[in-house]
Amino acid sequence: MENIFIKEVSYKPEVVEYFLRDGFRSTSWLEEVCGAFGLVIAAIFGACIAASLLCLVYCLCAGRWESHTVIKTKPIRKTSSPVGAHGITHLAVIMDGNRRYGKRCGAAPLPSDTEKIAQVFQTLQLDTNVAASSVSQWMSQQYQQFLSLISHSALDGHRIGGEKLMAFISDCIELRIPMLTVYAFSTDNWKRPPHEVNVLMILFFFFFEQIRKLAKEKGIFIRFISTDPQQLPARVLSLMKQVECESRQVRPRRIVVNVCVSYSGQSEVRNACQAVVNKRIHDRTVEDTPVTTDEIKGQMLRSITQDAHEAEDATLFPSITDREPQVMLRTSGEQRISNFLLFESAYTEFFYLEKTWPTVTKGDLEDVIRQYSERDRRLGK
């Protein structure tokens, strides 16, 4: 056996002789065969294998390997339960980028005749002598005239954004999201140019009529959240109350949509604190006990008709945390909260899309749901 081995490696007999004499008592034979550099490489390779094995053992012992695998492969599937398998019960959306969308489409920055837009706005506000049987035809005429004025301007992006909201509500119903809160118009938006505010108020008037029909068709409860409703045109505010009261009766109820109009998150917190104090004074329970977080939460997301429907609206939020959205989506690449749901979004997961609101698709919403399902929400634990 020794002769065969020596014959096969006879090109280096001194190494074989050393190996046969000393065996594995030292590593100098490996250094002779591989050289010093090869010995270093072999040592590093062995150390890497050992470190990998130690890391694997640690992960298995800590239970992290299994948990990470489950999170990354968690499926999103449809279910017959009221809430989808994704677990999102409340989605909030800042619908940003309507004007930018209009500009990117090559439209002019301003409508050609802002004075006529003001006239349409005044007509909608003041003309109350239209016969009930002719209201539909009259509104259609006003709307067509209005569209002709904004169709080639960047402000037409607001109209397209309103149509996107209609489609988005349907997407939420299909994906089994039971509550949607959207930021339609903030109190800061009153600072925009008068012609743009007029356009938005006119669009609200027409789109709220469309939402009224959509609510009956698809089982939607429309709630309007406004911290400063006095600034809204009287006819728009009246229509909002009508739509909300009518949609309260819709059954079966498939989704609750909170539309924030003339809304401010800071004002909502202030109003909530004032409401808690007023309630204590009314109940004659004014004491030195501090106001609790739950008391303030109970005053959040109050609709414009809630005072007359306290018991009914309390069922919308069976848990005090149900007012808090799990997910907030903002479009158009902006990464700020912009005075929206400041109190409610303490533990909300934020997602930002580069797309403008009119270009958002159902696939984008599904991607957000998928990413949410992969996040590890510990809520401070």
mmCIF file of C-alpha atoms in Angstrom:
data_model
loop_
_atom_site.group_PDB
_atom_site.id
_atom_site.type_symbol
_atom_site.label_atom_id
_atom_site.label_comp_id
_atom_site.label_asym_id
_atom_site.label_seq_id
_atom_site.Cartn_x
_atom_site.Cartn_y
_atom_site.Cartn_z
ATOM 1 C CA MET A 1 0.000 0.000 0.000
ATOM 2 C CA GLU A 2 2.818 2.363 0.879
ATOM 3 C CA ASN A 3 4.609 1.566 -2.394
ATOM 4 C CA ILE A 4 1.487 2.301 -4.454
ATOM 5 C CA PHE A 5 0.909 5.624 -2.708
ATOM 6 C CA ILE A 6 4.551 6.619 -3.100
ATOM 7 C CA LYS A 7 4.446 5.689 -6.758
ATOM 8 C CA GLU A 8 1.389 7.875 -7.480
ATOM 9 C CA VAL A 9 2.899 10.959 -5.838
ATOM 10 C CA SER A 10 6.487 10.197 -6.672
ATOM 11 C CA TYR A 11 6.859 13.722 -8.044
ATOM 12 C CA LYS A 12 7.279 14.854 -4.410
ATOM 13 C CA PRO A 13 8.696 11.921 -2.402
ATOM 14 C CA GLU A 14 9.989 14.031 0.487
ATOM 15 C CA VAL A 15 6.429 15.116 1.362
ATOM 16 C CA VAL A 16 5.141 11.540 1.277
ATOM 17 C CA GLU A 17 7.982 10.344 3.439
ATOM 18 C CA TYR A 18 7.258 13.104 5.961
ATOM 19 C CA PHE A 19 3.553 12.284 5.968
ATOM 20 C CA LEU A 20 4.104 8.560 6.517
ATOM 21 C CA ARG A 21 6.510 9.247 9.338
ATOM 22 C CA ASP A 22 4.629 11.942 11.309
ATOM 23 C CA GLY A 23 0.960 11.400 10.212
ATOM 24 C CA PHE A 24 -1.434 14.091 11.543
ATOM 25 C CA ARG A 25 0.717 15.203 14.445
ATOM 26 C CA SER A 26 1.196 18.636 12.876
ATOM 27 C CA THR A 27 -0.143 20.748 10.018
ATOM 28 C CA SER A 28 3.219 21.397 8.451
ATOM 29 C CA TRP A 29 2.498 18.699 5.838
ATOM 30 C CA LEU A 30 -0.542 20.722 4.656
ATOM 31 C CA GLU A 31 1.601 23.807 4.464
ATOM 32 C CA GLU A 32 4.113 21.850 2.378
ATOM 33 C CA VAL A 33 1.382 20.688 -0.027
ATOM 34 C CA CYS A 34 -0.752 23.850 -0.264
ATOM 35 C CA GLY A 35 1.626 26.534 0.736
ATOM 36 C CA ALA A 36 1.129 29.116 3.496
ATOM 37 C CA PHE A 37 -1.553 31.004 1.551
ATOM 38 C CA GLY A 38 -3.657 27.875 1.048
ATOM 39 C CA LEU A 39 -3.458 27.131 4.750
ATOM 40 C CA VAL A 40 -4.843 30.588 5.588
ATOM 41 C CA ILE A 41 -7.702 30.203 3.092
ATOM 42 C CA ALA A 42 -8.629 26.813 4.522
ATOM 43 C CA ALA A 43 -8.678 28.243 8.045
ATOM 44 C CA ILE A 44 -10.942 31.148 7.022
ATOM 45 C CA PHE A 45 -13.316 28.805 5.191
ATOM 46 C CA GLY A 46 -13.600 26.579 8.229
ATOM 47 C CA ALA A 47 -14.274 29.558 10.487
ATOM 48 C CA CYS A 48 -17.077 30.771 8.179
ATOM 49 C CA ILE A 49 -18.754 27.372 8.252
ATOM 50 C CA ALA A 50 -18.553 27.277 12.029
ATOM 51 C CA ALA A 51 -19.998 30.799 12.346
ATOM 52 C CA SER A 52 -22.880 29.949 10.000
ATOM 53 C CA LEU A 53 -23.739 26.882 12.030
ATOM 54 C CA LEU A 54 -23.714 28.917 15.237
ATOM 55 C CA CYS A 55 -26.044 31.560 13.715
ATOM 56 C CA LEU A 56 -28.434 28.878 12.509
ATOM 57 C CA VAL A 57 -28.572 27.285 15.951
ATOM 58 C CA TYR A 58 -29.184 30.695 17.555
ATOM 59 C CA CYS A 59 -32.052 31.563 15.194
ATOM 60 C CA LEU A 60 -33.721 28.215 15.738
ATOM 61 C CA CYS A 61 -33.410 28.504 19.494
ATOM 62 C CA ALA A 62 -34.788 32.057 19.523
ATOM 63 C CA GLY A 63 -37.709 31.069 17.307
ATOM 64 C CA ARG A 64 -36.878 33.736 14.746
ATOM 65 C CA TRP A 65 -36.273 31.543 11.750
ATOM 66 C CA GLU A 66 -39.790 30.169 11.819
ATOM 67 C CA SER A 67 -41.502 33.525 12.482
ATOM 68 C CA HIS A 68 -39.705 35.301 9.642
ATOM 69 C CA THR A 69 -40.613 32.534 7.240
ATOM 70 C CA VAL A 70 -44.298 32.798 8.160
ATOM 71 C CA ILE A 71 -44.392 36.570 7.713
ATOM 72 C CA LYS A 72 -42.786 36.531 4.278
ATOM 73 C CA THR A 73 -45.020 33.819 2.894
ATOM 74 C CA LYS A 74 -48.281 35.012 4.425
ATOM 75 C CA PRO A 75 -50.921 34.789 1.677
ATOM 76 C CA ILE A 76 -53.583 37.369 0.880
ATOM 77 C CA ARG A 77 -56.775 35.594 0.023
ATOM 78 C CA LYS A 78 -60.440 36.360 -0.172
ATOM 79 C CA THR A 79 -62.667 35.160 2.605
ATOM 80 C CA SER A 80 -66.352 35.067 3.368
ATOM 81 C CA SER A 81 -65.842 36.928 6.650
ATOM 82 C CA PRO A 82 -66.632 40.680 6.882
ATOM 83 C CA VAL A 83 -62.937 41.506 7.180
ATOM 84 C CA GLY A 84 -60.344 40.298 4.680
ATOM 85 C CA ALA A 85 -57.558 37.917 5.643
ATOM 86 C CA HIS A 86 -55.186 40.897 5.586
ATOM 87 C CA GLY A 87 -56.704 42.134 8.865
ATOM 88 C CA ILE A 88 -57.175 45.756 7.761
ATOM 89 C CA THR A 89 -60.383 47.090 9.292
ATOM 90 C CA HIS A 90 -59.715 50.780 8.688
ATOM 91 C CA LEU A 91 -57.831 52.360 5.782
ATOM 92 C CA ALA A 92 -57.058 56.086 5.559
ATOM 93 C CA VAL A 93 -56.092 57.833 2.318
ATOM 94 C CA ILE A 94 -54.679 61.274 1.552
ATOM 95 C CA MET A 95 -55.763 61.758 -2.065
ATOM 96 C CA ASP A 96 -52.944 63.973 -3.278
ATOM 97 C CA GLY A 97 -51.786 65.032 -6.732
ATOM 98 C CA ASN A 98 -54.961 65.919 -8.644
ATOM 99 C CA ARG A 99 -53.652 69.271 -9.886
ATOM 100 C CA ARG A 100 -50.281 67.763 -10.720
ATOM 101 C CA TYR A 101 -52.008 65.085 -12.734
ATOM 102 C CA GLY A 102 -53.870 67.764 -14.697
ATOM 103 C CA LYS A 103 -50.651 69.652 -15.402
ATOM 104 C CA ARG A 104 -48.817 66.508 -16.511
ATOM 105 C CA CYS A 105 -51.594 65.849 -18.996
ATOM 106 C CA GLY A 106 -50.608 69.080 -20.726
ATOM 107 C CA ALA A 107 -53.608 71.117 -19.605
ATOM 108 C CA ALA A 108 -53.491 74.860 -19.009
ATOM 109 C CA PRO A 109 -52.888 75.881 -15.381
ATOM 110 C CA LEU A 110 -56.136 77.880 -15.167
ATOM 111 C CA PRO A 111 -59.596 77.622 -16.735
ATOM 112 C CA SER A 112 -60.201 79.983 -19.628
ATOM 113 C CA ASP A 113 -63.059 81.820 -17.890
ATOM 114 C CA THR A 114 -62.942 81.926 -14.099
ATOM 115 C CA GLU A 115 -65.822 84.418 -13.980
ATOM 116 C CA LYS A 116 -68.214 81.917 -15.541
ATOM 117 C CA ILE A 117 -67.117 79.328 -12.991
ATOM 118 C CA ALA A 118 -68.045 81.791 -10.259
ATOM 119 C CA GLN A 119 -71.434 82.243 -11.929
ATOM 120 C CA VAL A 120 -72.064 78.491 -11.951
ATOM 121 C CA PHE A 121 -71.118 78.370 -8.290
ATOM 122 C CA GLN A 122 -73.526 81.181 -7.444
ATOM 123 C CA THR A 123 -76.299 79.531 -9.446
ATOM 124 C CA LEU A 124 -75.892 76.275 -7.563
ATOM 125 C CA GLN A 125 -75.926 78.160 -4.293
ATOM 126 C CA LEU A 126 -78.781 80.570 -4.847
ATOM 127 C CA ASP A 127 -81.141 79.064 -7.407
ATOM 128 C CA THR A 128 -83.690 77.256 -5.238
ATOM 129 C CA ASN A 129 -86.725 77.832 -7.446
ATOM 130 C CA VAL A 130 -86.188 74.762 -9.611
ATOM 131 C CA ALA A 131 -89.210 72.454 -9.618
ATOM 132 C CA ALA A 132 -88.603 69.094 -7.974
ATOM 133 C CA SER A 133 -89.493 67.264 -11.178
ATOM 134 C CA SER A 134 -86.840 69.217 -13.094
ATOM 135 C CA VAL A 135 -83.958 69.036 -10.609
ATOM 136 C CA SER A 136 -82.189 66.168 -12.360
ATOM 137 C CA GLN A 137 -82.309 67.835 -15.776
ATOM 138 C CA TRP A 138 -81.314 71.201 -14.324
ATOM 139 C CA MET A 139 -78.313 69.712 -12.516
ATOM 140 C CA SER A 140 -77.227 67.871 -15.647
ATOM 141 C CA GLN A 141 -77.261 71.126 -17.598
ATOM 142 C CA GLN A 142 -75.270 72.926 -14.929
ATOM 143 C CA TYR A 143 -72.742 70.116 -14.762
ATOM 144 C CA GLN A 144 -72.208 70.025 -18.522
ATOM 145 C CA GLN A 145 -71.670 73.779 -18.572
ATOM 146 C CA PHE A 146 -69.203 73.459 -15.723
ATOM 147 C CA LEU A 147 -67.268 70.643 -17.418
ATOM 148 C CA SER A 148 -66.885 72.717 -20.565
ATOM 149 C CA LEU A 149 -65.198 75.409 -18.480
ATOM 150 C CA ILE A 150 -62.599 73.210 -16.757
ATOM 151 C CA SER A 151 -62.078 70.429 -19.310
ATOM 152 C CA HIS A 152 -58.816 71.853 -20.690
ATOM 153 C CA SER A 153 -57.324 73.096 -17.424
ATOM 154 C CA ALA A 154 -55.242 71.476 -14.699
ATOM 155 C CA LEU A 155 -58.229 71.782 -12.349
ATOM 156 C CA ASP A 156 -59.964 69.040 -14.318
ATOM 157 C CA GLY A 157 -57.640 66.745 -12.377
ATOM 158 C CA HIS A 158 -59.934 67.281 -9.376
ATOM 159 C CA ARG A 159 -62.860 65.868 -11.353
ATOM 160 C CA ILE A 160 -60.820 62.830 -12.387
ATOM 161 C CA GLY A 161 -59.729 62.425 -8.770
ATOM 162 C CA GLY A 162 -63.380 62.350 -7.704
ATOM 163 C CA GLU A 163 -64.118 59.624 -10.227
ATOM 164 C CA LYS A 164 -61.137 57.682 -8.918
ATOM 165 C CA LEU A 165 -62.621 57.808 -5.414
ATOM 166 C CA MET A 166 -65.788 56.122 -6.694
ATOM 167 C CA ALA A 167 -63.743 53.290 -8.186
ATOM 168 C CA PHE A 168 -61.512 53.068 -5.106
ATOM 169 C CA ILE A 169 -64.517 52.584 -2.817
ATOM 170 C CA SER A 170 -65.591 49.643 -4.968
ATOM 171 C CA ASP A 171 -62.062 48.207 -4.755
ATOM 172 C CA CYS A 172 -62.169 48.423 -0.960
ATOM 173 C CA ILE A 173 -65.486 46.571 -0.935
ATOM 174 C CA GLU A 174 -64.031 43.793 -3.098
ATOM 175 C CA LEU A 175 -60.960 43.541 -0.865
ATOM 176 C CA ARG A 176 -63.159 43.449 2.258
ATOM 177 C CA ILE A 177 -61.959 46.615 3.945
ATOM 178 C CA PRO A 178 -64.908 47.632 6.150
ATOM 179 C CA MET A 179 -63.947 51.272 6.796
ATOM 180 C CA LEU A 180 -62.320 53.905 4.578
ATOM 181 C CA THR A 181 -61.459 57.465 5.631
ATOM 182 C CA VAL A 182 -60.432 59.908 2.899
ATOM 183 C CA TYR A 183 -59.011 63.427 3.090
ATOM 184 C CA ALA A 184 -61.055 65.387 0.559
ATOM 185 C CA PHE A 185 -60.596 69.013 1.655
ATOM 186 C CA SER A 186 -58.667 70.467 4.585
ATOM 187 C CA THR A 187 -59.301 73.743 6.381
ATOM 188 C CA ASP A 188 -55.963 74.903 4.953
ATOM 189 C CA ASN A 189 -57.334 74.347 1.437
ATOM 190 C CA TRP A 190 -59.529 77.412 1.915
ATOM 191 C CA LYS A 191 -56.325 79.389 1.304
ATOM 192 C CA ARG A 192 -56.216 78.273 -2.326
ATOM 193 C CA PRO A 193 -57.177 80.719 -5.102
ATOM 194 C CA PRO A 194 -60.920 81.542 -5.125
ATOM 195 C CA HIS A 195 -61.488 80.058 -8.583
ATOM 196 C CA GLU A 196 -60.027 76.706 -7.454
ATOM 197 C CA VAL A 197 -62.128 76.689 -4.277
ATOM 198 C CA ASN A 198 -65.200 77.367 -6.432
ATOM 199 C CA VAL A 199 -64.297 74.437 -8.673
ATOM 200 C CA LEU A 200 -63.919 72.127 -5.682
ATOM 201 C CA MET A 201 -67.227 73.197 -4.124
ATOM 202 C CA ILE A 202 -69.043 72.666 -7.425
ATOM 203 C CA LEU A 203 -67.455 69.228 -7.766
ATOM 204 C CA PHE A 204 -68.471 68.365 -4.201
ATOM 205 C CA PHE A 205 -72.042 69.293 -5.031
ATOM 206 C CA PHE A 206 -72.183 66.991 -8.048
ATOM 207 C CA PHE A 207 -70.061 64.152 -6.668
ATOM 208 C CA PHE A 208 -71.986 63.975 -3.413
ATOM 209 C CA GLU A 209 -75.073 63.379 -5.541
ATOM 210 C CA GLN A 210 -73.237 60.545 -7.284
ATOM 211 C CA ILE A 211 -72.099 59.127 -3.947
ATOM 212 C CA ARG A 212 -75.723 59.135 -2.817
ATOM 213 C CA LYS A 213 -76.621 56.819 -5.712
ATOM 214 C CA LEU A 214 -73.521 54.667 -5.224
ATOM 215 C CA ALA A 215 -74.382 54.204 -1.544
ATOM 216 C CA LYS A 216 -77.759 52.690 -2.399
ATOM 217 C CA GLU A 217 -76.321 50.439 -5.100
ATOM 218 C CA LYS A 218 -73.382 49.039 -3.123
ATOM 219 C CA GLY A 219 -74.394 49.232 0.530
ATOM 220 C CA ILE A 220 -72.254 52.179 1.646
ATOM 221 C CA PHE A 221 -72.699 54.288 4.762
ATOM 222 C CA ILE A 222 -71.321 57.745 3.951
ATOM 223 C CA ARG A 223 -70.216 59.853 6.912
ATOM 224 C CA PHE A 224 -68.930 63.407 6.551
ATOM 225 C CA ILE A 225 -66.309 64.551 9.064
ATOM 226 C CA SER A 226 -65.896 68.316 9.309
ATOM 227 C CA THR A 227 -64.215 70.288 12.075
ATOM 228 C CA ASP A 228 -65.245 73.605 10.512
ATOM 229 C CA PRO A 229 -68.510 73.037 8.604
ATOM 230 C CA GLN A 230 -69.550 76.689 8.880
ATOM 231 C CA GLN A 231 -67.148 77.600 6.081
ATOM 232 C CA LEU A 232 -68.865 75.264 3.629
ATOM 233 C CA PRO A 233 -71.490 76.690 1.270
ATOM 234 C CA ALA A 234 -74.931 76.213 2.811
ATOM 235 C CA ARG A 235 -76.257 74.126 -0.052
ATOM 236 C CA VAL A 236 -73.231 71.833 -0.069
ATOM 237 C CA LEU A 237 -73.492 71.318 3.694
ATOM 238 C CA SER A 238 -77.213 70.616 3.414
ATOM 239 C CA LEU A 239 -76.565 68.024 0.714
ATOM 240 C CA MET A 240 -73.889 66.371 2.857
ATOM 241 C CA LYS A 241 -76.371 65.970 5.710
ATOM 242 C CA GLN A 242 -79.011 64.543 3.377
ATOM 243 C CA VAL A 243 -76.603 62.002 1.903
ATOM 244 C CA GLU A 244 -75.412 60.908 5.336
ATOM 245 C CA CYS A 245 -78.918 60.529 6.740
ATOM 246 C CA GLU A 246 -80.110 58.560 3.711
ATOM 247 C CA SER A 247 -77.105 56.248 3.683
ATOM 248 C CA ARG A 248 -77.705 55.404 7.347
ATOM 249 C CA GLN A 249 -80.700 53.388 6.192
ATOM 250 C CA VAL A 250 -78.818 51.364 3.564
ATOM 251 C CA ARG A 251 -78.745 47.632 4.234
ATOM 252 C CA PRO A 252 -76.806 45.440 3.998
ATOM 253 C CA ARG A 253 -73.965 47.744 4.936
ATOM 254 C CA ARG A 254 -70.755 46.659 3.218
ATOM 255 C CA ILE A 255 -68.445 49.572 3.998
ATOM 256 C CA VAL A 256 -68.347 52.801 6.002
ATOM 257 C CA VAL A 257 -66.730 55.724 4.167
ATOM 258 C CA ASN A 258 -65.683 58.770 6.178
ATOM 259 C CA VAL A 259 -65.201 61.796 3.912
ATOM 260 C CA CYS A 260 -63.233 64.559 5.632
ATOM 261 C CA VAL A 261 -64.288 67.950 4.262
ATOM 262 C CA SER A 262 -63.174 71.268 5.752
ATOM 263 C CA TYR A 263 -61.252 69.166 8.239
ATOM 264 C CA SER A 264 -58.238 69.758 10.480
ATOM 265 C CA GLY A 265 -56.598 67.165 12.711
ATOM 266 C CA GLN A 266 -55.497 69.825 15.185
ATOM 267 C CA SER A 267 -59.007 71.253 15.371
ATOM 268 C CA GLU A 268 -60.406 67.758 15.874
ATOM 269 C CA VAL A 269 -58.226 67.274 18.968
ATOM 270 C CA ARG A 270 -59.237 70.688 20.294
ATOM 271 C CA ASN A 271 -62.931 70.011 19.656
ATOM 272 C CA ALA A 272 -62.671 66.604 21.322
ATOM 273 C CA CYS A 273 -61.156 68.075 24.480
ATOM 274 C CA GLN A 274 -63.828 70.766 24.569
ATOM 275 C CA ALA A 275 -66.560 68.155 24.109
ATOM 276 C CA VAL A 276 -65.219 66.103 27.023
ATOM 277 C CA VAL A 277 -65.201 69.167 29.277
ATOM 278 C CA ASN A 278 -68.707 70.175 28.184
ATOM 279 C CA LYS A 279 -69.992 66.668 28.855
ATOM 280 C CA ARG A 280 -68.541 66.685 32.352
ATOM 281 C CA ILE A 281 -70.146 70.046 33.040
ATOM 282 C CA HIS A 282 -73.481 68.820 31.684
ATOM 283 C CA ASP A 283 -73.316 65.631 33.755
ATOM 284 C CA ARG A 284 -72.116 67.612 36.775
ATOM 285 C CA THR A 285 -69.118 65.346 37.112
ATOM 286 C CA VAL A 286 -66.472 68.045 36.978
ATOM 287 C CA GLU A 287 -63.709 66.848 39.244
ATOM 288 C CA ASP A 288 -59.976 67.105 39.524
ATOM 289 C CA THR A 289 -59.576 63.772 37.732
ATOM 290 C CA PRO A 290 -57.603 64.195 34.509
ATOM 291 C CA VAL A 291 -59.161 63.706 31.100
ATOM 292 C CA THR A 292 -58.423 60.190 29.854
ATOM 293 C CA THR A 293 -57.209 59.125 26.443
ATOM 294 C CA ASP A 294 -60.304 56.988 25.958
ATOM 295 C CA GLU A 295 -62.548 59.999 26.575
ATOM 296 C CA ILE A 296 -60.786 61.890 23.797
ATOM 297 C CA LYS A 297 -60.811 58.897 21.449
ATOM 298 C CA GLY A 298 -64.554 58.655 21.923
ATOM 299 C CA GLN A 299 -64.926 62.110 20.384
ATOM 300 C CA MET A 300 -62.858 61.379 17.289
ATOM 301 C CA LEU A 301 -64.286 60.943 13.784
ATOM 302 C CA ARG A 302 -67.603 62.509 14.728
ATOM 303 C CA SER A 303 -69.841 62.988 11.727
ATOM 304 C CA ILE A 304 -71.927 66.073 10.994
ATOM 305 C CA THR A 305 -75.165 64.273 11.972
ATOM 306 C CA GLN A 306 -73.832 62.194 14.852
ATOM 307 C CA ASP A 307 -75.423 64.316 17.586
ATOM 308 C CA ALA A 308 -78.796 62.865 16.615
ATOM 309 C CA HIS A 309 -77.492 59.302 16.233
ATOM 310 C CA GLU A 310 -75.122 58.711 19.150
ATOM 311 C CA ALA A 311 -76.260 55.174 19.929
ATOM 312 C CA GLU A 312 -76.150 54.076 16.298
ATOM 313 C CA ASP A 313 -72.718 55.537 15.599
ATOM 314 C CA ALA A 314 -71.316 53.990 18.764
ATOM 315 C CA THR A 315 -71.819 50.583 17.125
ATOM 316 C CA LEU A 316 -69.455 51.596 14.316
ATOM 317 C CA PHE A 317 -66.579 51.597 16.791
ATOM 318 C CA PRO A 318 -67.178 48.684 19.179
ATOM 319 C CA SER A 319 -63.584 49.007 20.392
ATOM 320 C CA ILE A 320 -62.055 52.326 21.363
ATOM 321 C CA THR A 321 -59.149 51.569 19.005
ATOM 322 C CA ASP A 322 -61.397 51.058 15.958
ATOM 323 C CA ARG A 323 -61.111 54.752 15.160
ATOM 324 C CA GLU A 324 -57.403 54.227 14.515
ATOM 325 C CA PRO A 325 -56.572 53.236 10.923
ATOM 326 C CA GLN A 326 -54.113 50.385 10.546
ATOM 327 C CA VAL A 327 -52.916 51.794 7.226
ATOM 328 C CA MET A 328 -52.567 55.303 5.854
ATOM 329 C CA LEU A 329 -51.841 55.711 2.153
ATOM 330 C CA ARG A 330 -50.595 58.956 0.636
ATOM 331 C CA THR A 331 -50.133 59.482 -3.069
ATOM 332 C CA SER A 332 -48.077 61.802 -5.284
ATOM 333 C CA GLY A 333 -44.770 61.153 -3.524
ATOM 334 C CA GLU A 334 -45.357 63.477 -0.570
ATOM 335 C CA GLN A 335 -44.255 62.091 2.792
ATOM 336 C CA ARG A 336 -46.068 64.101 5.435
ATOM 337 C CA ILE A 337 -49.315 63.757 7.360
ATOM 338 C CA SER A 338 -50.663 67.254 6.526
ATOM 339 C CA ASN A 339 -52.863 67.707 9.604
ATOM 340 C CA PHE A 340 -54.847 64.516 8.947
ATOM 341 C CA LEU A 341 -55.987 62.157 11.730
ATOM 342 C CA LEU A 342 -53.226 63.368 14.037
ATOM 343 C CA PHE A 343 -54.631 61.700 17.138
ATOM 344 C CA GLU A 344 -55.934 58.539 15.488
ATOM 345 C CA SER A 345 -52.746 57.622 13.622
ATOM 346 C CA ALA A 346 -50.454 57.009 16.611
ATOM 347 C CA TYR A 347 -49.751 53.412 15.517
ATOM 348 C CA THR A 348 -50.748 53.636 11.873
ATOM 349 C CA GLU A 349 -48.549 52.063 9.203
ATOM 350 C CA PHE A 350 -47.691 54.623 6.499
ATOM 351 C CA PHE A 351 -47.337 53.880 2.798
ATOM 352 C CA TYR A 352 -46.327 56.418 0.157
ATOM 353 C CA LEU A 353 -46.926 56.094 -3.572
ATOM 354 C CA GLU A 354 -45.125 58.150 -6.197
ATOM 355 C CA LYS A 355 -48.268 58.019 -8.331
ATOM 356 C CA THR A 356 -50.771 60.853 -8.326
ATOM 357 C CA TRP A 357 -54.185 59.972 -6.935
ATOM 358 C CA PRO A 358 -56.000 59.720 -10.316
ATOM 359 C CA THR A 359 -53.515 57.067 -11.512
ATOM 360 C CA VAL A 360 -53.807 54.732 -8.501
ATOM 361 C CA THR A 361 -55.076 51.255 -9.385
ATOM 362 C CA LYS A 362 -56.558 48.327 -7.539
ATOM 363 C CA GLY A 363 -53.205 46.596 -8.002
ATOM 364 C CA ASP A 364 -51.523 49.402 -6.054
ATOM 365 C CA LEU A 365 -53.934 48.853 -3.179
ATOM 366 C CA GLU A 366 -53.263 45.117 -3.280
ATOM 367 C CA ASP A 367 -49.512 45.819 -3.120
ATOM 368 C CA VAL A 368 -50.035 48.000 -0.043
ATOM 369 C CA ILE A 369 -52.068 45.235 1.586
ATOM 370 C CA ARG A 370 -49.321 42.729 0.791
ATOM 371 C CA GLN A 371 -46.628 44.960 2.286
ATOM 372 C CA TYR A 372 -48.765 45.563 5.358
ATOM 373 C CA SER A 373 -49.144 41.811 5.826
ATOM 374 C CA GLU A 374 -45.348 41.493 5.872
ATOM 375 C CA ARG A 375 -44.826 44.117 8.562
ATOM 376 C CA ASP A 376 -44.343 43.077 12.171
ATOM 377 C CA ARG A 377 -46.711 45.306 14.175
ATOM 378 C CA ARG A 378 -45.704 45.079 17.828
ATOM 379 C CA LEU A 379 -47.577 48.200 19.013
ATOM 380 C CA GLY A 380 -44.914 48.952 21.589
ATOM 381 C CA LYS A 381 -44.784 45.399 22.979
#
